[in-house]
CSV table of C-alpha atoms (C1' of nucleotides) in Angstrom, one decimal:
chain,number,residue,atom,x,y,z
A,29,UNK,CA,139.0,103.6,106.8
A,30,UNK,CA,139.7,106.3,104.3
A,31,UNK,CA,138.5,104.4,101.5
A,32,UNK,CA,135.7,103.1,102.7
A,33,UNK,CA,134.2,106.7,103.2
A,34,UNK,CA,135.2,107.7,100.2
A,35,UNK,CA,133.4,105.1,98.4
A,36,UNK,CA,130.4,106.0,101.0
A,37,UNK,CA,130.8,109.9,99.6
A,38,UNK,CA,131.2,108.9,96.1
A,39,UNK,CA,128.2,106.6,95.7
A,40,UNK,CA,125.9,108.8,97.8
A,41,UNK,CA,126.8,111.6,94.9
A,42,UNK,CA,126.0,109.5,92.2
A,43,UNK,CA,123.0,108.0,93.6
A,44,UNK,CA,121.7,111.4,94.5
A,45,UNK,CA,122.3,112.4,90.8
A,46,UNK,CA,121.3,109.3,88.9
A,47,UNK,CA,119.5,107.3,91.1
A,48,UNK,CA,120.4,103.8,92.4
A,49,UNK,CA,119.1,101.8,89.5
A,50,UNK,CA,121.6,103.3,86.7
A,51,UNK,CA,124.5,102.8,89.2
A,52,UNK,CA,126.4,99.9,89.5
A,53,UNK,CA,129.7,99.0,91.6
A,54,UNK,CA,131.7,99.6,88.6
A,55,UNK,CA,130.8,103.2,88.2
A,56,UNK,CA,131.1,104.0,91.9
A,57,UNK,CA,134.4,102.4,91.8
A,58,UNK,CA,135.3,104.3,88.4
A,59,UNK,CA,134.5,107.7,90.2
A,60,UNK,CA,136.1,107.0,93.3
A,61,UNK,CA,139.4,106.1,91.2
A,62,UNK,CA,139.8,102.6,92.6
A,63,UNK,CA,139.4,99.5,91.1
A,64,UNK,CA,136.1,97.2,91.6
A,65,UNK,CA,137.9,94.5,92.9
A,66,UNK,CA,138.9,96.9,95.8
A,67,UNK,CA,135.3,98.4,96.0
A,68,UNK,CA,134.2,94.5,96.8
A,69,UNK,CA,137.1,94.3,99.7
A,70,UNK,CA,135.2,97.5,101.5
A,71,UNK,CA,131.5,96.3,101.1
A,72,UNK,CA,130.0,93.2,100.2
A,73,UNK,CA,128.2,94.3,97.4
A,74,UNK,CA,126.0,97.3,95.9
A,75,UNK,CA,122.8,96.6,99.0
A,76,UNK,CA,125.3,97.2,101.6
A,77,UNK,CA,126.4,100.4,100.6
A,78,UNK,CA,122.9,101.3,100.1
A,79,UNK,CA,122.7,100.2,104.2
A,80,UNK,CA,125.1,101.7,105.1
A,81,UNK,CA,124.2,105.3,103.3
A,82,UNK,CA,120.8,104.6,105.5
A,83,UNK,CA,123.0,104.3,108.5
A,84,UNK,CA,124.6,107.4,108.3
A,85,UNK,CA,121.1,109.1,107.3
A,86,UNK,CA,119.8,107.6,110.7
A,87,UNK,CA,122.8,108.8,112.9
A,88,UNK,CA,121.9,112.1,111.3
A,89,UNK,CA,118.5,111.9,112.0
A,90,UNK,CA,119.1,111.0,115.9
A,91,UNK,CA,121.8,113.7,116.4
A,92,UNK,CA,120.4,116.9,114.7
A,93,UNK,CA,116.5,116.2,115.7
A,94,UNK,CA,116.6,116.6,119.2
A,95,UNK,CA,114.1,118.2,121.0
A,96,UNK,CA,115.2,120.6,123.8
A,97,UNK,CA,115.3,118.9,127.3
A,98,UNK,CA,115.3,121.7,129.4
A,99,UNK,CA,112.3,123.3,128.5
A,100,UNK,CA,108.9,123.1,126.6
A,101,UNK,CA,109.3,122.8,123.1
A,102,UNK,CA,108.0,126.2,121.2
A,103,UNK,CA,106.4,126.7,117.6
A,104,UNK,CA,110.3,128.1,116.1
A,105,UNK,CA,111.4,124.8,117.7
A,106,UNK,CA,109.2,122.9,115.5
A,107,UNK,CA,109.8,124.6,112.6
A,108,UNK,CA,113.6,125.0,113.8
A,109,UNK,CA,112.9,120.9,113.5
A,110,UNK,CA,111.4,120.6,109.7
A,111,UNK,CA,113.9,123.0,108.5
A,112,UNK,CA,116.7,120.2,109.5
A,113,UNK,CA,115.0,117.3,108.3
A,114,UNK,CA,114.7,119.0,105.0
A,115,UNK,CA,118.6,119.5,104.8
A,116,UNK,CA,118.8,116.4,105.8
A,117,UNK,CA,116.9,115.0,103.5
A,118,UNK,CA,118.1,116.6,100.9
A,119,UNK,CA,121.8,115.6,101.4
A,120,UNK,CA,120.3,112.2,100.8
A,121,UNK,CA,117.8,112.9,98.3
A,122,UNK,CA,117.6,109.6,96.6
A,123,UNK,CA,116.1,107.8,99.9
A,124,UNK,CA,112.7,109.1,99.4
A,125,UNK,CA,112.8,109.4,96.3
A,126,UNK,CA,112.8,105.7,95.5
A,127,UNK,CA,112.2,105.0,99.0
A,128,UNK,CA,109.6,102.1,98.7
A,129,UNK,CA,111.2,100.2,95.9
A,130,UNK,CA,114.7,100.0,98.3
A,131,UNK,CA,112.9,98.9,101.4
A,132,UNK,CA,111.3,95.9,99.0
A,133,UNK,CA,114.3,95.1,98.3
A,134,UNK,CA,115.7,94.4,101.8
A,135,UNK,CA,113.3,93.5,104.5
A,136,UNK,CA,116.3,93.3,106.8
A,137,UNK,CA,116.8,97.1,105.9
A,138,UNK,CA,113.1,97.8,106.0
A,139,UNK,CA,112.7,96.9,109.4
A,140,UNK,CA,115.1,98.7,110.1
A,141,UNK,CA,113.7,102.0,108.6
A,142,UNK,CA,110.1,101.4,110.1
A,143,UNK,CA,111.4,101.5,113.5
A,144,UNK,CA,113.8,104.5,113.3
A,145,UNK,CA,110.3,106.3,111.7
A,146,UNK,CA,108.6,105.2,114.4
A,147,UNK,CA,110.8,107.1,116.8
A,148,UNK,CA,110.8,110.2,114.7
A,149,UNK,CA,106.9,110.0,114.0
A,150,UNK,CA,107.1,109.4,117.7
A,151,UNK,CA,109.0,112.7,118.9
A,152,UNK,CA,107.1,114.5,116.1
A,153,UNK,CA,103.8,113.5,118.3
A,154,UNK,CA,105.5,114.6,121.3
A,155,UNK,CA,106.1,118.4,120.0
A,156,UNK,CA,102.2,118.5,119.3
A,157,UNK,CA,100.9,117.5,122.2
A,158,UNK,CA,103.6,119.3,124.2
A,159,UNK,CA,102.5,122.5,122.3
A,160,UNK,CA,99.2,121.8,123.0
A,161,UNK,CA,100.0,121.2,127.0
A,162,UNK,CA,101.4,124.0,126.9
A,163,UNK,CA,98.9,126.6,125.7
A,164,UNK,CA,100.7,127.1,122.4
A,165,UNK,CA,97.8,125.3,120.4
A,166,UNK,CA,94.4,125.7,121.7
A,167,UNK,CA,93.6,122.1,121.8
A,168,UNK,CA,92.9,119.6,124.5
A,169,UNK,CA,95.6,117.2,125.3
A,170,UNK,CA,93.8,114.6,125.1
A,171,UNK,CA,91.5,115.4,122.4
A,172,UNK,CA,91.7,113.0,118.9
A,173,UNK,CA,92.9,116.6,117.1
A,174,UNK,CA,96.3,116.0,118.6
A,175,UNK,CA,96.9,112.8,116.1
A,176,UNK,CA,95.7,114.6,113.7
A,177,UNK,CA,97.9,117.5,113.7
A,178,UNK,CA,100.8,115.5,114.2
A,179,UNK,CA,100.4,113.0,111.6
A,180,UNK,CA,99.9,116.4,109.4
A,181,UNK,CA,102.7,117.6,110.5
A,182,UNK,CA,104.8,114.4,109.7
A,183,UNK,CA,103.0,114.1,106.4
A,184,UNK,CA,104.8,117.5,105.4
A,185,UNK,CA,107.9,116.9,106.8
A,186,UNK,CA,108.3,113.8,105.3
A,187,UNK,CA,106.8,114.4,101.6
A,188,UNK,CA,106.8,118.2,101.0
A,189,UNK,CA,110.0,117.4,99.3
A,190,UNK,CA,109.3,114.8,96.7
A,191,UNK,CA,106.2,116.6,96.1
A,192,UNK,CA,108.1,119.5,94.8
A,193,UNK,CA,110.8,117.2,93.0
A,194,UNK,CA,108.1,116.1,91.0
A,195,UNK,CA,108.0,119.2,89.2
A,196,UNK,CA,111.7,118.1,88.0
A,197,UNK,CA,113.8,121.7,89.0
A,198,UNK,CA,116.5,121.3,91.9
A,199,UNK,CA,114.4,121.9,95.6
A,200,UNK,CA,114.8,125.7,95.6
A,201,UNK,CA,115.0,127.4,99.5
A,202,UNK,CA,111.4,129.1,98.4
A,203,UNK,CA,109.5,125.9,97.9
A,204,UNK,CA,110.8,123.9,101.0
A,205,UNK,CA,109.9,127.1,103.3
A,206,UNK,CA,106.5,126.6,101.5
A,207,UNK,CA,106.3,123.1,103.5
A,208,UNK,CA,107.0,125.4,106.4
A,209,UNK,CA,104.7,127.9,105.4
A,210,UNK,CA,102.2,125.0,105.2
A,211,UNK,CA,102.8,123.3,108.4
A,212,UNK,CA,101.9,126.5,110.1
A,213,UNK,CA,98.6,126.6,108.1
A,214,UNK,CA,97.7,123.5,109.7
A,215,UNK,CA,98.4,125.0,113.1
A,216,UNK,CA,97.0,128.4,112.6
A,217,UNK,CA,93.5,128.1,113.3
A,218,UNK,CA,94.7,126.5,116.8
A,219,UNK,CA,96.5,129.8,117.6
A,220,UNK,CA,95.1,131.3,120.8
A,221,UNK,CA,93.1,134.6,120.0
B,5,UNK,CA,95.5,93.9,69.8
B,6,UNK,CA,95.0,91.6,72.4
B,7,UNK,CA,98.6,90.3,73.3
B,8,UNK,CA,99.9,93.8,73.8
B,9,UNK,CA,96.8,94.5,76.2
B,10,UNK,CA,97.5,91.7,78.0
B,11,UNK,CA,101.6,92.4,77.9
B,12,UNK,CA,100.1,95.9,79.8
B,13,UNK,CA,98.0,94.3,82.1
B,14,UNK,CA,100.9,91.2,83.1
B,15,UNK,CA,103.1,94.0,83.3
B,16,UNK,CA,101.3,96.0,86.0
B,17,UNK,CA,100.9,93.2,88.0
B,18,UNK,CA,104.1,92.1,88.1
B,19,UNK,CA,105.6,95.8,88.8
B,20,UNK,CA,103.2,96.5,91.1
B,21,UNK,CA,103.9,93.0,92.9
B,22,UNK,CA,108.4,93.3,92.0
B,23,UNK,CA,109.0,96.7,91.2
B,24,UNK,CA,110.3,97.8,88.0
B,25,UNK,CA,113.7,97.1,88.4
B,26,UNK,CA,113.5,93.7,89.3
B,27,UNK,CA,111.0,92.9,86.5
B,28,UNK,CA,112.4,92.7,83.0
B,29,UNK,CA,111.4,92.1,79.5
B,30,UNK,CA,112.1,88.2,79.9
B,31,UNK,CA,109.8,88.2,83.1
B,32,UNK,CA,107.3,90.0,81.6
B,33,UNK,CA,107.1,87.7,78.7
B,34,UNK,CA,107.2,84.5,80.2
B,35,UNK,CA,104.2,85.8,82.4
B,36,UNK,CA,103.0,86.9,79.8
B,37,UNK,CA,102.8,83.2,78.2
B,38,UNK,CA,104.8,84.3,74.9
B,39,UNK,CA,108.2,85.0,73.8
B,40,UNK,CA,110.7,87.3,74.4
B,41,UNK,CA,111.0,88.4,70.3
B,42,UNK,CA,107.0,88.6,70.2
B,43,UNK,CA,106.9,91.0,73.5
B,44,UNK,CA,109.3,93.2,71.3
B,45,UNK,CA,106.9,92.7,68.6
B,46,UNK,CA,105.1,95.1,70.2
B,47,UNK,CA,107.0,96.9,72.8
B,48,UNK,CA,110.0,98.9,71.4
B,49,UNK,CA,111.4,97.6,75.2
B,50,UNK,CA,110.5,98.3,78.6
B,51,UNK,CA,110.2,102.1,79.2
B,52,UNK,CA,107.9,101.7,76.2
B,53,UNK,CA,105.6,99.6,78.5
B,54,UNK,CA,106.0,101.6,81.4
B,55,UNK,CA,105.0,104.8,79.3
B,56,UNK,CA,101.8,102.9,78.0
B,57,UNK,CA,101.0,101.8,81.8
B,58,UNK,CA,101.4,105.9,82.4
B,59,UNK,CA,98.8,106.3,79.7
B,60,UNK,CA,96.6,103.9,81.4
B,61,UNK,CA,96.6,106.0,84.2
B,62,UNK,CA,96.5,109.1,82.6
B,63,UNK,CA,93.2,108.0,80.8
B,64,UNK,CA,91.5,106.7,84.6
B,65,UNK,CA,92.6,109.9,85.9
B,66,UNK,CA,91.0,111.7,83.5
B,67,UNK,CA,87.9,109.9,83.4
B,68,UNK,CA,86.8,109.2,87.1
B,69,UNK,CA,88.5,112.7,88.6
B,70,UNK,CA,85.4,114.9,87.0
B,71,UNK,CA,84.1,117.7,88.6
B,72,UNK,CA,80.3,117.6,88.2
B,73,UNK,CA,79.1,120.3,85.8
B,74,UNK,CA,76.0,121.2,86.9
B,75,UNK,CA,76.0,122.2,90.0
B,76,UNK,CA,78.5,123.2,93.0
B,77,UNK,CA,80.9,120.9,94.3
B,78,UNK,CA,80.5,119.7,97.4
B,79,UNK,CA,82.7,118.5,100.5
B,80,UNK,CA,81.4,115.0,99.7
B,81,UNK,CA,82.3,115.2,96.4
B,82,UNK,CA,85.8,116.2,97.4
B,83,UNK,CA,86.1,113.1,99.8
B,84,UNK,CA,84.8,111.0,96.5
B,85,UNK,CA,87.7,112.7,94.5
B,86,UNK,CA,90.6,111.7,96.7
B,87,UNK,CA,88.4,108.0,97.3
B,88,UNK,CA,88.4,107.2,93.6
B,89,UNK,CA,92.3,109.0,93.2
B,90,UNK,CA,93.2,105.9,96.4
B,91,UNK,CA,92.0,103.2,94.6
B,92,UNK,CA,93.5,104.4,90.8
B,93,UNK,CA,96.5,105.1,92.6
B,94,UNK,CA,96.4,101.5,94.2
B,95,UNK,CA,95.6,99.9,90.9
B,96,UNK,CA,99.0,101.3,89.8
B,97,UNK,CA,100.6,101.4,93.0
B,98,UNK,CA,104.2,100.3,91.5
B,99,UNK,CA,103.8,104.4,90.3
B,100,UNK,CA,103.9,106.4,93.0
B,101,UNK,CA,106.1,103.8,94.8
B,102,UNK,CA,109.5,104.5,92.7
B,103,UNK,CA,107.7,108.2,91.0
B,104,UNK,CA,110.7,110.2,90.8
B,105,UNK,CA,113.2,107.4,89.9
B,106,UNK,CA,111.1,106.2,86.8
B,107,UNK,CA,110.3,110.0,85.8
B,108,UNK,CA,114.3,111.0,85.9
B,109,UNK,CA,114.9,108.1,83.7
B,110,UNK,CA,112.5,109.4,80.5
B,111,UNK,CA,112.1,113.5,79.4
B,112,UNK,CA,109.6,112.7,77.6
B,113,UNK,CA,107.2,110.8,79.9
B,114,UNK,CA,108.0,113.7,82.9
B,115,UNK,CA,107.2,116.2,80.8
B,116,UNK,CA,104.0,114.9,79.9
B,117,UNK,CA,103.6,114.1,83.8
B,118,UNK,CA,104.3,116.9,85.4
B,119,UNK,CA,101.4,118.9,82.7
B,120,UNK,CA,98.6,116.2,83.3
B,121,UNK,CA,99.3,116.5,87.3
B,122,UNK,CA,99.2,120.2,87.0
B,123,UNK,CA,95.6,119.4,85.7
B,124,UNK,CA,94.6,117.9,88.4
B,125,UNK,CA,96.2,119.6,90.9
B,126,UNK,CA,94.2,122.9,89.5
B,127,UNK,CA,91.0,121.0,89.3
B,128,UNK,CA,91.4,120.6,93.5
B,129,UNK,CA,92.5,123.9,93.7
B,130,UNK,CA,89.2,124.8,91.6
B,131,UNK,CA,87.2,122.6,94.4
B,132,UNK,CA,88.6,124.1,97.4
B,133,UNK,CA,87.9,127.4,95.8
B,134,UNK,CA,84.0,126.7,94.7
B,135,UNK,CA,83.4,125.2,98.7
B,136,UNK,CA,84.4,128.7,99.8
B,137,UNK,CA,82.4,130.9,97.1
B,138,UNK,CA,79.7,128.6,97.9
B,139,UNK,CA,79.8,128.9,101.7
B,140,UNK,CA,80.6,125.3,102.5
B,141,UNK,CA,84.2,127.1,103.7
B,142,UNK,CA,84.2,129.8,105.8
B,143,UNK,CA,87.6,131.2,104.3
B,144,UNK,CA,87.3,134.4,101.7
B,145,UNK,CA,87.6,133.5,98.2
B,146,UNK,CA,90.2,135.4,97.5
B,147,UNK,CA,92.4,134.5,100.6
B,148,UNK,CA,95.5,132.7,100.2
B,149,UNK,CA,94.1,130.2,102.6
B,150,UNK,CA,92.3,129.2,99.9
B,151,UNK,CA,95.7,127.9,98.1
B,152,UNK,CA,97.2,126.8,101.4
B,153,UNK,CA,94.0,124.6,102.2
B,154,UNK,CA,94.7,123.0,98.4
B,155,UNK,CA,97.9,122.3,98.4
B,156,UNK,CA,97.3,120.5,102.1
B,157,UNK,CA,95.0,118.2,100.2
B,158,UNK,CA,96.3,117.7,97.2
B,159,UNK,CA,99.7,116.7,99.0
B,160,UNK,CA,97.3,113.9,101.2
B,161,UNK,CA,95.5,113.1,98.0
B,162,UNK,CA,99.1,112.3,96.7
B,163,UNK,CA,101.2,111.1,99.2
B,164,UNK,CA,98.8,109.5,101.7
B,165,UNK,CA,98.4,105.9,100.2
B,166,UNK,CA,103.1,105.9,99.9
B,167,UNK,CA,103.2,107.2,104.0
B,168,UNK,CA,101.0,104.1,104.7
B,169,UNK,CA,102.5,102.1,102.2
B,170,UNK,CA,106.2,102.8,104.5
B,171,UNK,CA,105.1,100.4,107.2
B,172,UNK,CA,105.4,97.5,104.9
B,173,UNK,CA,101.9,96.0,104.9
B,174,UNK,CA,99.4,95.9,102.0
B,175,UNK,CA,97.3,99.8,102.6
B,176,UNK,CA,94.0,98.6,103.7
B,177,UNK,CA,90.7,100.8,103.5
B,178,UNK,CA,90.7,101.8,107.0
B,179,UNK,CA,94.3,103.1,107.0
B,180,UNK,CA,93.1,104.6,103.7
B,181,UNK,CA,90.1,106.2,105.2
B,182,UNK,CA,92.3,108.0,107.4
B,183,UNK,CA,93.7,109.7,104.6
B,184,UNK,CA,90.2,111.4,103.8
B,185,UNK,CA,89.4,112.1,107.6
B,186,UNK,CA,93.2,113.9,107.9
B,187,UNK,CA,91.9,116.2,104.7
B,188,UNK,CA,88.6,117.2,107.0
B,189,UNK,CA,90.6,117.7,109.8
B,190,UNK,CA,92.4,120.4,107.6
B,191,UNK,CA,89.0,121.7,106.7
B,192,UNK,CA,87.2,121.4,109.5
B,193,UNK,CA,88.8,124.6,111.4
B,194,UNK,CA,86.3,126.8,108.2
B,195,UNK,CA,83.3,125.1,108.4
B,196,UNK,CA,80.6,127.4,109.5
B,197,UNK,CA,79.2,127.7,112.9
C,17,DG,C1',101.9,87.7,65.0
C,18,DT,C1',104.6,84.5,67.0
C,19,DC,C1',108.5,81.7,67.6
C,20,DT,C1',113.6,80.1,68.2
C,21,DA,C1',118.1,81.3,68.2
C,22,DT,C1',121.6,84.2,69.0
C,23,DA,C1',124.7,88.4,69.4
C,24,DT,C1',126.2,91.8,72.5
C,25,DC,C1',126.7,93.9,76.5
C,26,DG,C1',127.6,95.1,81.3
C,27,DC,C1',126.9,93.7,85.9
C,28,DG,C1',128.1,91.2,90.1
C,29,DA,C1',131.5,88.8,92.2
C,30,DT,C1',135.9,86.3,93.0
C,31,DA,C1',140.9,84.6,92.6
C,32,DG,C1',145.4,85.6,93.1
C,33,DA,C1',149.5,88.7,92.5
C,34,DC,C1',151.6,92.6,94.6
D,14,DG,C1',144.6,97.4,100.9
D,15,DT,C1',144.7,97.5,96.3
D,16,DC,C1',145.2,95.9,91.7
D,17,DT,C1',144.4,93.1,87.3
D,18,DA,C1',142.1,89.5,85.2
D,19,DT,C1',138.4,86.9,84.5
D,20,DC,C1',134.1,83.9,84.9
D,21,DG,C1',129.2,83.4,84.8
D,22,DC,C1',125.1,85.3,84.4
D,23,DG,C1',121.0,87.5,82.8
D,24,DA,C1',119.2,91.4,80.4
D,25,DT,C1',118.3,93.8,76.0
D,26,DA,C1',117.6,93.5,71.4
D,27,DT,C1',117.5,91.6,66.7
D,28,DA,C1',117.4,88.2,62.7
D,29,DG,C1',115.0,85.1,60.3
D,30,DA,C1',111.9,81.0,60.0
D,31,DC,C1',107.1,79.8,60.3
DNA sequence: GTCTATATCGCGATAGAC
DNA sequence: GTCTATCGCGATATAGAC
C-alpha cells in the first residue's frame, strides 16, 4: 500500500500548488517517480484520486472536530474548533479553492460532500446553541438569533480562507486568526455584561 | 463587432452552465454557430475570453455598486448593494465558482482583480463607516468595530451566493435573501435603542 | 471576417512483458 | 506491482482560400 499513498501525498502537493486543472496523471506519476502505467494500476483514473484526497480530508474532518462529551462546550472550544479546520483546510487547500467546479464534476462525490457538511454545519449549530443554553451567549435557546449566529460562524469557518487567498500571498497565521478575531465579533455583543 | 460580443456572451453561458474546464475553444465556437479559425479571429484563445468576461464584470461592478453622492448612505442602500452584487455575481456565477483556480492561472488578470476588489471592498468599508457617523450604527466612528462589522459583510456580500451554491441546487432568491438578513443580523446588535 | 484543413501536442487509458 | 510501448482522442492554434 506504499505506493498508493505516495501517489495520494504526491498529487495532493501538486494539486495544492498548481491546482487540479494543470495536473494530469502523467505529472503526478513523473513526481512520484513511477511510471503512468503503474499510476493507472493504483487508481482508476485522475477523479478517483481527487475522491479519494476528499476521503482523507473527511476522516480528518470527523477525527479532529470533535466536540467534548463530557462537558458543555466553552467559547476557547469553539475557537479551539475553527483554528483546526483552518489547518485542515489548509493542508488541502485546493478543495475550496476550486471547490464548486470538482463537485460538478462528480455528483457521486458531491453527494457525498453535502452530507459530511451537513454533519459539520450540524455540530457547528450544536456549539451555538449549547453556548447559548449555557449562559455563555445571552440568547434564548430557542430564539431565530441562534441560526443566525451559527450559520455566521460556519460562514467564517468555511470561507475566511479563500477570502484571504484571494489576495494571492500564502495564508499567513495573522490573517487566519483574523477569521477568529472575527468570529468573536459576531459573538461579542451576546457576551453577558 | 458583433461575433466577438456574441463569442462573450455564448461563452458565459456555457461556463457558467460547464465550467471552464470542461468548455473549450471548439465548444465555444460551435455554440457559438462559427468556426473554430474565426473564434481565433478574434480571441487570441481562451484565457483571452475569460479575461474579457472579467471585464464584463468589472464594468457592471463598477456601474451598479455606486454609493449615492448626495446624501448619506443608508442601511437600505447597503442591503441594495449586496442585492444588486447577488444578481451580477449570479450573471457570472462560473467566477466566483472556480475564483482562485482561474486567478492562479493568469498574473496579469489577478493583479488587476485583486486592485478592482480592493475598490469595492473600501467602498463597503466607506458605508459601514458613513451609517455610524451618521447615527444609523451605534458603534464610534473611529472604533475598530467599524472594520470588523465590514469585513463581516463584505465576506457575506462575497461568499454568500458560493455557501448556497454547495448544496448543489440552482441559489434561488429566498436562499439569497438570507444572505442580506445574515448581514442585519450582524448589524442589528448597534442599531439604536 | 469567415471558412476549411491541418499540424502539433499532451492527455487518458490499456496491453503485455517482466 | 511495476515497467515500456502505444493507441485514440480532443484541444490549441495556424495557414491559406474565399
Amino acid at each position: 500500500m506504499k505506493t498508493k499513498e505516495h501517489i495520494l501525498s504526491t498529487a495532493l502537493q501538486l494539486f495544492n500548488e498548481q491546482g487540479t486543472a494543470g495536473i494530469s496523471t502523467n505529472h503526478i506519476a513523473e513526481a512520484a517517480g513511477i511510471s503512468p502505467g503503474n499510476l493507472y494500476y493504483h487508481y482508476r483514473n485522475k477523479e478517483a484520486i481527487i475522491r479519494a484526497l476528499f476521503e482523507q480530508l473527511f476522516a480528518l474532518w470527523d477525527t479532529k472536530l470533535a466536540l467534548p462529551d463530557d462537558r458543555l462546550p466553552t467559547l476557547d472550544d469553539l475557537q479551539g474548533l475553527v483554528r483546526t479546520n483552518f489547518e485542515i483546510m489548509w493542508a488541502y487547500r485546493f478543495v475550496y479553492r476550486e471547490l464548486l467546479a470538482l463537485l460538478r464534476g462528480d455528483a457521486a462525490l458531491h453527494e457525498r460532500f453535502v452530507m459530511i457538511r451537513q454533519r459539520g454545519y450540524e455540530g457547528f449549530r450544536e456549539i451555538v446553541s449549547l453556548l447559548a443554553q449555557s449562559g455563555v451567549l445571552n440568547v434564548p435557546t430557542s430564539d431565530e438569533t441562534v441560526d443566525e449566529l451559527a450559520d455566521l460562524c460556519w460562514l467564517i469557518s468555511e470561507f475566511w480562507m479563500p477570502t484571504i487567498e484571494i489576495n494571492g500571498e500564502a495564508a499567513s497565521a495573522a490573517e487566519l486568526e483574523r477569521g477568529v478575531t472575527l468570529m468573536l465579533a459576531v459573538l461579542r455583543p451576546y457576551f453577558p455584561d
